[in-house]
Coordinates of C-alpha atoms in Angstrom, one line a residue:
Chain A
M1 CA 59.1 -22.6 -16.1
T2 CA 58.0 -25.6 -18.2
S3 CA 56.0 -26.8 -15.2
K4 CA 54.0 -23.5 -15.4
K5 CA 53.5 -24.0 -19.1
Q6 CA 52.1 -27.4 -18.4
L7 CA 49.7 -26.1 -15.9
F8 CA 48.5 -23.6 -18.4
V9 CA 47.3 -26.5 -20.4
W10 CA 44.7 -27.2 -17.7
I11 CA 43.4 -23.6 -17.9
L12 CA 43.1 -23.4 -21.7
P13 CA 39.8 -25.4 -22.2
F14 CA 38.3 -23.1 -19.6
L15 CA 39.4 -20.0 -21.4
V16 CA 38.1 -21.4 -24.8
L17 CA 34.6 -22.0 -23.2
V18 CA 34.4 -18.6 -21.8
L19 CA 35.5 -17.2 -25.2
L20 CA 33.2 -19.2 -27.2
F21 CA 30.1 -19.2 -25.0
F22 CA 30.2 -15.9 -23.2
I23 CA 32.6 -13.3 -24.7
V24 CA 31.9 -14.0 -28.4
P25 CA 28.1 -14.0 -28.1
L26 CA 28.1 -10.7 -26.1
L27 CA 30.5 -9.1 -28.6
Y28 CA 28.3 -10.2 -31.5
M29 CA 25.3 -8.8 -29.6
V30 CA 27.1 -5.4 -29.1
I31 CA 28.2 -5.3 -32.8
S32 CA 24.7 -6.3 -34.0
S33 CA 23.2 -3.5 -31.9
F34 CA 25.3 -0.9 -33.9
S35 CA 24.8 -2.5 -37.4
S36 CA 22.4 -1.8 -40.1
G37 CA 22.2 -3.8 -43.3
D38 CA 25.5 -2.5 -44.7
G39 CA 27.2 -0.4 -42.0
F40 CA 27.4 1.2 -38.7
T41 CA 24.5 3.0 -37.0
F42 CA 23.1 4.4 -33.9
G43 CA 19.7 4.0 -35.3
H44 CA 18.7 1.1 -33.1
Y45 CA 19.5 3.0 -29.9
H46 CA 17.7 6.0 -31.1
E47 CA 14.7 3.8 -31.8
V48 CA 14.7 2.3 -28.4
L49 CA 15.1 5.7 -26.7
T50 CA 12.3 7.2 -28.6
S51 CA 9.9 4.1 -28.5
R52 CA 7.4 4.8 -25.9
Y53 CA 6.6 1.1 -25.8
I54 CA 10.1 -0.1 -25.0
L55 CA 10.7 2.8 -22.6
Q56 CA 7.5 1.7 -20.9
G57 CA 8.9 -1.8 -20.8
F58 CA 12.0 -0.5 -18.9
K59 CA 9.8 1.5 -16.5
N60 CA 7.7 -1.5 -15.7
S61 CA 10.7 -3.8 -15.2
I62 CA 12.4 -1.2 -13.0
T63 CA 9.4 -0.5 -10.7
L64 CA 8.5 -4.3 -10.4
S65 CA 12.0 -5.2 -9.7
A66 CA 12.6 -2.5 -7.2
V67 CA 9.3 -2.8 -5.4
S68 CA 9.7 -6.6 -5.2
A69 CA 13.2 -6.3 -3.9
I70 CA 12.2 -3.9 -1.2
I71 CA 9.3 -5.8 0.0
A72 CA 11.4 -9.0 0.1
L73 CA 14.1 -7.1 2.0
I74 CA 11.8 -5.8 4.6
V75 CA 10.1 -9.2 5.2
T76 CA 13.5 -11.0 5.5
L77 CA 15.1 -8.4 7.6
F78 CA 12.5 -9.1 10.3
A79 CA 12.2 -12.9 9.5
V80 CA 16.1 -13.2 9.9
Y81 CA 15.9 -11.4 13.2
A82 CA 13.2 -14.0 14.4
I83 CA 15.4 -16.9 13.0
M84 CA 18.5 -15.8 14.9
R85 CA 16.8 -16.8 18.2
F86 CA 16.8 -20.5 17.1
S87 CA 19.7 -22.9 17.8
E88 CA 22.3 -23.3 15.0
P89 CA 20.9 -26.7 13.7
V90 CA 17.4 -25.3 13.5
R91 CA 18.7 -22.2 11.6
E92 CA 20.6 -24.5 9.2
R93 CA 17.5 -26.6 8.6
I94 CA 15.4 -23.3 7.9
L95 CA 18.1 -22.1 5.4
M96 CA 18.0 -25.7 3.7
I97 CA 14.2 -25.4 3.3
S98 CA 14.5 -21.9 2.0
N99 CA 17.2 -23.2 -0.4
L100 CA 14.7 -25.7 -1.8
T101 CA 12.1 -23.1 -2.5
S102 CA 14.8 -21.0 -4.3
N103 CA 14.6 -23.8 -7.0
F104 CA 11.0 -23.2 -7.2
S105 CA 10.9 -20.5 -9.8
G106 CA 10.2 -19.9 -13.6
I107 CA 7.4 -21.9 -15.1
P108 CA 6.6 -24.1 -12.1
L109 CA 6.4 -21.1 -9.9
A110 CA 4.0 -19.3 -12.4
F111 CA 1.8 -22.4 -12.5
A112 CA 1.6 -22.6 -8.7
F113 CA 0.3 -19.1 -8.6
I114 CA -2.3 -19.8 -11.2
V115 CA -3.5 -22.6 -8.9
L116 CA -3.8 -20.2 -6.1
L117 CA -5.0 -16.9 -7.8
G118 CA -5.7 -17.8 -11.4
N119 CA -9.2 -17.3 -12.8
S120 CA -10.5 -20.4 -10.9
G121 CA -7.7 -20.3 -8.3
L122 CA -8.1 -21.4 -4.8
F123 CA -8.1 -18.0 -3.4
T124 CA -10.2 -16.6 -6.2
L125 CA -13.0 -19.1 -5.4
L126 CA -12.6 -18.4 -1.7
F127 CA -13.0 -14.7 -2.0
E128 CA -15.9 -15.1 -4.3
K129 CA -17.5 -17.3 -1.7
W130 CA -16.8 -14.8 1.0
G131 CA -18.2 -12.1 -1.3
I132 CA -15.0 -10.0 -1.1
D133 CA -15.4 -8.7 -4.8
S134 CA -12.4 -6.5 -4.7
L135 CA -10.1 -9.4 -4.0
A136 CA -12.0 -11.8 -6.2
S137 CA -11.4 -9.7 -9.1
F138 CA -7.8 -9.5 -8.5
S139 CA -5.8 -10.4 -11.7
L140 CA -2.8 -12.5 -11.5
Y141 CA -1.9 -11.5 -15.0
S142 CA -1.4 -7.8 -14.2
W143 CA 1.4 -5.7 -12.5
S144 CA 0.2 -6.6 -9.0
G145 CA -0.1 -10.3 -9.9
L146 CA 3.5 -10.3 -11.3
L147 CA 4.7 -8.5 -8.1
L148 CA 3.4 -11.5 -5.9
V149 CA 5.3 -14.0 -8.1
Y150 CA 8.5 -11.8 -8.2
I151 CA 8.4 -11.5 -4.3
Y152 CA 8.1 -15.3 -4.0
F153 CA 11.5 -15.8 -5.9
Q154 CA 13.1 -12.8 -4.1
L155 CA 12.4 -14.1 -0.7
P156 CA 14.8 -17.1 -0.4
L157 CA 17.7 -15.3 -2.2
S158 CA 17.2 -12.3 0.2
L159 CA 17.2 -14.7 3.1
M160 CA 20.3 -16.4 2.0
L161 CA 22.1 -13.1 1.4
L162 CA 21.1 -11.3 4.7
Y163 CA 21.6 -14.3 7.0
P164 CA 25.5 -14.0 6.9
I165 CA 25.3 -10.2 7.3
Y166 CA 23.2 -10.7 10.6
Y167 CA 25.4 -13.3 11.6
G168 CA 28.3 -10.9 11.7
I169 CA 26.7 -8.8 14.3
Q170 CA 28.4 -9.9 17.4
Q171 CA 26.8 -10.6 20.8
Q172 CA 29.6 -8.8 22.4
W173 CA 28.6 -5.6 20.7
K174 CA 25.1 -5.9 22.0
D175 CA 26.3 -6.7 25.5
A176 CA 28.7 -3.7 25.3
A177 CA 25.9 -1.4 24.2
A178 CA 23.5 -2.8 26.8
L179 CA 26.1 -2.2 29.5
L180 CA 26.5 1.5 28.4
G181 CA 22.7 1.7 28.8
A182 CA 21.5 1.4 25.2
S183 CA 18.1 -0.2 24.6
T184 CA 17.7 -2.8 22.0
F185 CA 16.1 -0.3 19.6
Q186 CA 19.0 2.1 20.3
F187 CA 21.5 -0.6 19.6
W188 CA 19.9 -1.5 16.2
R189 CA 19.4 2.2 15.2
K190 CA 22.7 3.5 16.1
I191 CA 25.2 0.4 15.7
G192 CA 23.4 -2.6 14.2
V193 CA 21.6 -1.0 11.1
P194 CA 24.5 1.3 10.2
I195 CA 27.0 -1.5 10.2
M196 CA 24.6 -3.7 8.1
L197 CA 23.6 -0.9 5.7
P198 CA 26.1 -1.5 3.0
G199 CA 25.2 -5.2 3.1
I200 CA 21.5 -4.3 2.8
V201 CA 22.3 -2.1 -0.1
G202 CA 24.2 -4.9 -1.8
T203 CA 21.5 -7.4 -1.2
F204 CA 19.1 -4.9 -2.6
S205 CA 21.1 -4.5 -5.9
V206 CA 21.4 -8.3 -6.3
L207 CA 17.7 -8.8 -5.9
F208 CA 16.9 -5.9 -8.2
A209 CA 19.3 -7.4 -10.9
N210 CA 17.7 -10.8 -10.3
A211 CA 14.2 -9.5 -11.0
M212 CA 15.4 -7.4 -14.0
G213 CA 16.9 -10.5 -15.7
A214 CA 13.9 -12.8 -14.9
Y215 CA 11.8 -13.9 -18.0
A216 CA 10.3 -17.3 -17.5
S217 CA 7.6 -16.6 -14.9
A218 CA 6.2 -13.4 -16.6
Y219 CA 6.2 -15.2 -19.9
A220 CA 4.4 -18.1 -18.5
L221 CA 1.7 -15.9 -17.1
T222 CA 1.2 -13.2 -19.7
G223 CA 2.8 -14.6 -22.8
S224 CA 4.2 -11.6 -24.6
N225 CA 1.4 -9.4 -23.4
Y226 CA 2.7 -7.7 -20.4
N227 CA 5.4 -5.2 -21.2
L228 CA 8.6 -5.9 -19.5
V229 CA 12.1 -5.5 -20.9
A230 CA 13.1 -9.2 -20.7
I231 CA 9.7 -10.1 -22.5
R232 CA 10.3 -7.4 -25.1
I233 CA 13.8 -8.8 -25.8
G234 CA 12.4 -12.3 -26.1
A235 CA 9.6 -11.2 -28.4
L236 CA 11.9 -9.2 -30.7
I237 CA 14.5 -12.0 -31.1
S238 CA 12.1 -14.9 -31.5
G239 CA 9.1 -13.4 -33.3
D240 CA 8.5 -15.4 -36.4
I241 CA 7.5 -12.5 -38.7
F242 CA 8.4 -9.6 -36.7
A243 CA 11.9 -10.6 -35.5
Q244 CA 14.2 -7.6 -35.2
P245 CA 17.4 -9.0 -33.9
E246 CA 19.3 -5.7 -34.1
L247 CA 16.8 -3.8 -32.1
A248 CA 16.7 -6.9 -29.7
S249 CA 20.5 -6.6 -29.3
A250 CA 20.1 -2.7 -28.6
V251 CA 17.6 -3.4 -25.9
A252 CA 19.6 -6.3 -24.5
V253 CA 22.8 -4.1 -24.3
L254 CA 20.9 -1.5 -22.5
L255 CA 19.6 -4.1 -20.1
G256 CA 23.1 -5.6 -19.7
V257 CA 24.5 -2.1 -18.7
T258 CA 21.8 -1.8 -16.0
M259 CA 22.6 -5.2 -14.7
V260 CA 26.3 -4.5 -14.7
I261 CA 25.7 -1.2 -12.7
A262 CA 23.6 -3.2 -10.2
M263 CA 26.3 -5.9 -9.7
L264 CA 29.1 -3.4 -9.4
L265 CA 27.1 -1.6 -6.7
S266 CA 26.6 -4.9 -4.9
E267 CA 30.3 -5.9 -5.2
W268 CA 31.3 -2.5 -3.8
S269 CA 29.0 -2.6 -0.8
I270 CA 29.8 -6.2 0.0
K271 CA 33.5 -5.2 0.3
K272 CA 32.5 -2.4 2.5
T273 CA 30.5 -4.8 4.7
R274 CA 33.3 -7.2 5.0
R275 CA 35.6 -4.4 6.2
N276 CA 33.1 -3.5 8.9
L277 CA 32.4 -7.0 10.3
Chain B
M1 CA 9.8 -8.4 24.1
K2 CA 7.0 -7.0 22.0
K3 CA 9.4 -6.6 19.1
R4 CA 10.2 -10.2 18.9
G5 CA 6.5 -11.0 18.3
F6 CA 6.5 -8.5 15.5
A7 CA 9.7 -10.3 13.9
D8 CA 8.0 -13.6 14.5
L9 CA 4.9 -12.6 12.5
F10 CA 7.1 -11.7 9.5
F11 CA 8.9 -15.1 9.9
F12 CA 5.5 -16.8 10.0
F13 CA 4.3 -15.0 6.9
L14 CA 7.5 -15.9 5.0
L15 CA 7.1 -19.5 5.7
L16 CA 3.3 -19.4 4.7
Y17 CA 4.1 -17.5 1.6
L18 CA 6.9 -19.9 0.5
F19 CA 4.9 -23.1 1.3
L20 CA 1.3 -22.3 0.2
P21 CA 2.0 -22.3 -3.5
I22 CA 4.0 -25.6 -3.2
L23 CA 1.3 -27.4 -1.1
A24 CA -1.5 -26.2 -3.4
T25 CA 0.3 -27.3 -6.5
M26 CA 1.0 -30.7 -5.0
L27 CA -2.7 -31.1 -3.9
Y28 CA -3.8 -30.1 -7.5
A29 CA -1.8 -33.1 -8.9
F30 CA -3.8 -35.5 -6.9
A31 CA -7.2 -33.7 -7.1
T32 CA -10.0 -35.3 -9.3
N33 CA -11.8 -32.0 -9.8
W34 CA -11.0 -28.6 -8.5
N35 CA -12.5 -25.8 -10.6
K36 CA -15.6 -24.8 -8.7
T37 CA -14.9 -25.7 -5.0
V38 CA -12.4 -24.2 -2.5
L39 CA -10.9 -27.7 -1.8
P40 CA -10.6 -30.5 -4.4
E41 CA -13.7 -32.8 -4.9
G42 CA -11.7 -35.9 -4.5
L43 CA -8.2 -37.5 -4.7
T44 CA -6.7 -39.6 -7.5
F45 CA -3.6 -41.0 -8.9
K46 CA -4.8 -40.7 -12.4
W47 CA -2.8 -37.5 -13.4
I48 CA 0.5 -38.9 -12.1
S49 CA -0.1 -42.2 -13.8
T50 CA -1.2 -40.6 -17.1
L51 CA 2.0 -38.4 -17.1
F52 CA 4.1 -41.4 -16.7
Q53 CA 2.5 -43.2 -19.6
D54 CA 3.1 -40.2 -21.8
S55 CA 6.1 -40.9 -23.7
S56 CA 6.7 -37.4 -24.7
F57 CA 7.2 -36.6 -21.0
I58 CA 9.6 -39.4 -20.4
E59 CA 11.6 -38.2 -23.4
A60 CA 11.5 -34.6 -22.3
F61 CA 12.7 -35.8 -18.9
G62 CA 15.6 -37.7 -20.6
R63 CA 16.5 -34.6 -22.6
S64 CA 16.7 -32.4 -19.5
V65 CA 18.8 -34.9 -17.6
L66 CA 21.0 -35.3 -20.7
L67 CA 21.4 -31.6 -21.3
S68 CA 21.8 -30.4 -17.7
G69 CA 23.9 -33.5 -16.7
G70 CA 26.1 -33.0 -19.9
A71 CA 26.7 -29.5 -18.9
V72 CA 27.6 -30.4 -15.4
L73 CA 30.0 -33.1 -16.6
L74 CA 31.7 -30.7 -19.0
A75 CA 32.1 -28.1 -16.2
L76 CA 33.7 -30.8 -13.9
L77 CA 36.0 -31.9 -16.6
F78 CA 37.1 -28.5 -17.9
I79 CA 36.3 -25.8 -15.4
V80 CA 37.1 -27.4 -12.1
P81 CA 40.8 -28.3 -13.0
A82 CA 41.2 -24.7 -14.3
I83 CA 39.9 -23.4 -10.9
F84 CA 42.3 -25.8 -9.1
V85 CA 45.2 -24.6 -11.1
I86 CA 44.5 -21.0 -10.8
V87 CA 43.7 -21.1 -7.0
L88 CA 46.7 -23.3 -6.2
Y89 CA 49.4 -22.1 -8.6
F90 CA 48.4 -18.6 -9.9
P91 CA 46.4 -17.1 -7.0
K92 CA 47.1 -13.5 -8.3
Y93 CA 44.8 -14.5 -11.3
E94 CA 42.0 -15.6 -9.1
K95 CA 40.3 -12.2 -9.1
W96 CA 39.8 -12.7 -12.9
I97 CA 37.5 -15.8 -12.1
Q98 CA 35.7 -13.7 -9.6
A99 CA 35.1 -11.1 -12.2
A100 CA 33.9 -13.8 -14.5
V101 CA 31.5 -15.0 -11.9
V102 CA 30.0 -11.5 -11.4
M103 CA 29.7 -11.0 -15.1
V104 CA 27.9 -14.4 -15.5
Y105 CA 25.4 -13.0 -12.9
A106 CA 25.1 -9.7 -14.7
F107 CA 24.2 -11.3 -18.1
P108 CA 21.2 -13.4 -17.5
G109 CA 19.7 -16.0 -19.9
V110 CA 17.6 -13.5 -21.8
I111 CA 20.7 -11.4 -22.8
L112 CA 22.9 -14.4 -23.5
A113 CA 20.2 -15.8 -25.7
V114 CA 20.4 -12.8 -27.9
G115 CA 24.1 -13.1 -28.2
L116 CA 24.1 -16.8 -28.9
I117 CA 21.6 -16.4 -31.7
R118 CA 23.4 -13.5 -33.2
A119 CA 26.8 -15.2 -33.1
Y120 CA 25.9 -18.9 -34.0
A121 CA 22.5 -19.0 -35.7
H122 CA 23.7 -18.4 -39.2
I123 CA 26.8 -20.4 -39.5
G124 CA 25.4 -24.0 -39.3
V125 CA 26.4 -24.8 -35.7
P126 CA 23.6 -26.8 -34.1
M127 CA 22.1 -24.4 -31.7
I128 CA 21.7 -27.1 -29.0
L129 CA 25.5 -27.1 -28.7
A130 CA 25.5 -23.4 -28.3
V131 CA 23.0 -23.7 -25.4
L132 CA 25.0 -26.6 -23.9
G133 CA 28.1 -24.3 -23.8
A134 CA 26.1 -21.5 -22.4
Y135 CA 24.9 -23.9 -19.6
V136 CA 28.5 -24.7 -18.7
I137 CA 29.3 -21.1 -18.4
S138 CA 26.2 -20.2 -16.5
I139 CA 27.0 -22.6 -13.6
L140 CA 30.5 -21.1 -13.2
P141 CA 29.4 -19.4 -10.0
Y142 CA 28.1 -22.5 -8.2
I143 CA 31.1 -24.5 -9.5
Y144 CA 33.6 -21.9 -8.3
Q145 CA 32.0 -21.5 -5.0
G146 CA 31.9 -25.2 -4.4
T147 CA 35.5 -25.8 -5.6
R148 CA 36.8 -22.7 -3.9
N149 CA 35.1 -23.4 -0.4
S150 CA 36.4 -27.1 -0.3
L151 CA 39.9 -26.0 -1.3
R152 CA 40.0 -23.5 1.5
S153 CA 38.5 -25.9 4.1
V154 CA 41.2 -28.7 3.5
N155 CA 44.2 -26.4 3.2
A156 CA 44.9 -27.6 -0.2
R157 CA 48.4 -26.0 -0.8
Q158 CA 49.9 -27.4 2.4
L159 CA 48.3 -31.0 1.6
L160 CA 49.9 -31.1 -1.9
D161 CA 53.2 -29.9 -0.6
A162 CA 53.2 -32.6 2.1
A163 CA 52.4 -35.2 -0.3
E164 CA 55.0 -34.2 -2.8
L165 CA 57.6 -34.0 0.0
L166 CA 56.8 -37.6 0.8
G167 CA 57.5 -38.7 -2.7
A168 CA 54.1 -38.5 -4.5
S169 CA 54.3 -37.1 -8.1
K170 CA 52.2 -34.1 -8.9
A171 CA 49.6 -36.3 -10.6
Q172 CA 49.4 -38.6 -7.6
A173 CA 49.1 -35.9 -5.1
F174 CA 46.2 -34.4 -7.1
T175 CA 44.2 -37.5 -7.7
K176 CA 45.0 -39.7 -4.6
I177 CA 45.1 -36.8 -1.9
L178 CA 43.4 -33.7 -3.0
L179 CA 40.5 -35.0 -5.0
P180 CA 39.1 -37.3 -2.3
A181 CA 39.4 -34.4 0.1
V182 CA 37.5 -31.9 -1.8
Y183 CA 35.1 -34.5 -3.3
P184 CA 31.9 -33.7 -1.1
G185 CA 32.0 -29.9 -1.7
L186 CA 32.6 -30.5 -5.4
F187 CA 29.8 -33.0 -5.6
A188 CA 27.5 -30.6 -3.7
G189 CA 28.3 -27.8 -6.3
A190 CA 27.6 -30.2 -9.2
L191 CA 24.2 -31.2 -7.8
L192 CA 23.3 -27.6 -7.1
S193 CA 24.2 -26.6 -10.8
F194 CA 22.3 -29.6 -12.1
S195 CA 19.2 -28.5 -10.1
V196 CA 19.5 -24.8 -11.4
L197 CA 20.0 -26.1 -15.1
F198 CA 17.0 -28.5 -14.8
G199 CA 14.8 -25.6 -14.2
E200 CA 16.2 -23.4 -17.0
F201 CA 13.7 -22.2 -19.5
V202 CA 14.8 -19.0 -21.2
L203 CA 17.9 -20.1 -23.1
I204 CA 16.5 -23.3 -24.4
N205 CA 13.3 -21.8 -25.3
L206 CA 14.5 -18.7 -27.2
V207 CA 17.6 -20.3 -28.8
V208 CA 16.3 -23.9 -29.7
G209 CA 12.6 -23.8 -29.0
S210 CA 10.4 -26.9 -29.2
R211 CA 12.8 -28.8 -31.5
F212 CA 14.4 -29.9 -28.2
E213 CA 11.7 -30.3 -25.8
T214 CA 13.0 -30.3 -22.2
V215 CA 10.7 -30.8 -19.0
Q216 CA 10.3 -27.0 -18.8
I217 CA 9.1 -26.6 -22.3
Y218 CA 6.8 -29.6 -21.8
L219 CA 5.4 -28.0 -18.8
M220 CA 4.9 -24.7 -20.7
K221 CA 2.9 -26.5 -23.3
K222 CA 0.8 -28.4 -20.7
L223 CA 0.0 -25.0 -18.9
S224 CA -2.5 -24.0 -21.4
T225 CA -3.9 -27.5 -22.1
S226 CA -4.2 -29.5 -18.9
G227 CA -3.8 -28.0 -15.3
H228 CA -3.8 -31.5 -13.8
I229 CA -1.0 -32.8 -16.1
A230 CA 1.0 -29.5 -15.5
S231 CA 0.7 -29.8 -11.7
S232 CA 1.7 -33.5 -12.0
V233 CA 5.0 -32.2 -13.8
V234 CA 5.4 -29.7 -11.1
F235 CA 5.1 -32.4 -8.5
V236 CA 7.7 -34.6 -10.0
Y237 CA 9.9 -31.6 -10.6
L238 CA 9.5 -30.7 -6.8
V239 CA 10.2 -34.2 -5.6
L240 CA 13.4 -34.3 -7.6
M241 CA 14.6 -30.9 -6.3
G242 CA 13.7 -32.0 -2.8
I243 CA 16.0 -35.0 -3.0
L244 CA 18.8 -33.0 -4.6
T245 CA 18.5 -30.4 -1.9
F246 CA 18.6 -33.0 0.8
I247 CA 21.8 -34.6 -0.7
I248 CA 23.4 -31.1 -1.2
S249 CA 22.9 -30.3 2.5
M250 CA 24.1 -33.7 3.7
L251 CA 27.3 -33.2 1.7
T252 CA 27.8 -29.7 2.8
K253 CA 27.5 -30.7 6.5
R254 CA 30.0 -33.6 5.9
S255 CA 32.5 -31.4 4.2
K256 CA 32.0 -28.9 7.0
G257 CA 32.5 -31.5 9.7
A258 CA 35.7 -32.7 7.9
A259 CA 37.0 -29.2 8.0
K260 CA 36.6 -29.2 11.8
V261 CA 38.7 -32.2 12.5

C-alpha cells in the first residue's frame, strides 16, 4: 500500500499542472461568461444569440471549416488510394514529407499564400499577364482565399488520419470479393467504403474541429476584418478599448461546446472503425 | 486501370498544392526584386544576412527556443513520469489520460487564451508563466502518444518485472532498463512537441503580446513591413522544421526496428 502511495507522488505534479493550466482557466471562463459586474446573468449568451454579427461569425466559421474539411477529405481519399500502390518504404517517406508540411501552418502559411496569390503574388501577376481577369482579381483576403489556406493545413492531417484506415482494408477481402466475381468498383462500393465510413466521419469531425479552432492564418491575412468565431473571440478579449472579456467568454464557451461535440463524434466513430477492422 | 490514373491525378495535385507555397516562399527569400515579374528579377543572400544581423530576430529566436524548449523539458520532467506510473501501475486510470488528450484537442489556443486571461491576468501572476504552463498541457497528446507507443513496443511491464526479479531496485529498473529502451520514442515525441510549440502564435499573442516577442510575433510584424525579411524568417523556420522532422522520422524508424528484434 505504501508503494502505491509513493507512486502517487509521481502523478501529483501532472495533476497540479492540468488543474492550474487547463481546468482552472476553463472554469474561470465559464464563470466569467455568466457574470455581470455584481452577479449571475444569462445576458452575455442572450447577446451572442441575438447579435447578427457574432452569429454571422459562427456561420462563416462553420461553412469554412466544413467545406475545407470535405474538399481535403475527397482529395486525400483518392490520393491515399494512389499512395497505397507504392512500396512500404516509399509510403513512409511520403508520410514523412506530409508531416513536414503539417508544421507549415499559421503565420508562415499565410505569408506563403500572400507570395502566391497576394496583391502582387506570383499567380496574380501570371493571370494578369495571361489576361485572365476573373482569376487575376481573385482576393486572398476573402472567404474563398481563406478556403485555399484552410484546405492547405487540412490536407496533411487528413492524409495522416486516413492512411491507417486504408491500411486496415485487407488484400484478402479484395481477393475474396474478386473471386466471387465483384469488380473493383463493386468491392469499394459494397465493402471497402462501408467499412471505412465511420473512420471517414471521424476524420471529418477532427478536420472540422481543427479548422473551427484555427486563428493565426486568418488573423495574419485579414487582421480582425474577416468575421470568424476565433477572430471574434480574439478581438473581444484583447481589444484595447473595446475589450469585452465576459462576452468573449460566452462566445468561447459556445465554440468549446461545438468542438467537444465534434471530438466526441470522432471518438465514437474511431471506436466503431476499430471494431470493424 | 483508368481509375488509377484518376487517383494519381489527385495525388499529383496534393503534392503540387503542398509544395508550391513552400518553394515560392523559399525563392522569395533569395529574390532581389519580385513585384512586377512572374519570376524574381535576380537572386541574392542580402535578406538572409540582414535577418541574421537583426538583433531583435536573434533575440526572438532565443525566446522561442527558451519558451518551447522549457515547456518540453517540464513535460518530460513532470508528465512523462506520471504517464509511466499510470500506464504501468494503474492501467485502469489510463482512460482518464486519454480523456484529457481529447479535451486538449477540443480546446484550442483561442479558447484557452480567454480562460488564462480570466483566471490569471488580474492576480499579479506573470502571464508568460501562464502561457508556459498552457504550453506544457497543450503538448500532452504528443507526449502521451510518444510515451505510450514506446512502452507498448518494449513490453515495459515484463521488462521491469524481470529486472526486479534479478535483484534490481524499482529505481534501478526504471532508470537503467526502461528509460534507455523507450528513449528514442520519447525523444521523437519531445521534438515533435517542440516543433509544434515553435509555431504557436495564438496563446502568446493574445495572452502576452509583443512584450515577449517570439519568432512568430516577429514574423507577424515583418509581414506588413518587409516581405523579403518575412520570407527569410519563414525560410529559417522551414529549415529548422525540416531538420526536426528528419530526426523524428529516424528515431521512429529506430524504435520500430528495436521493437521487431
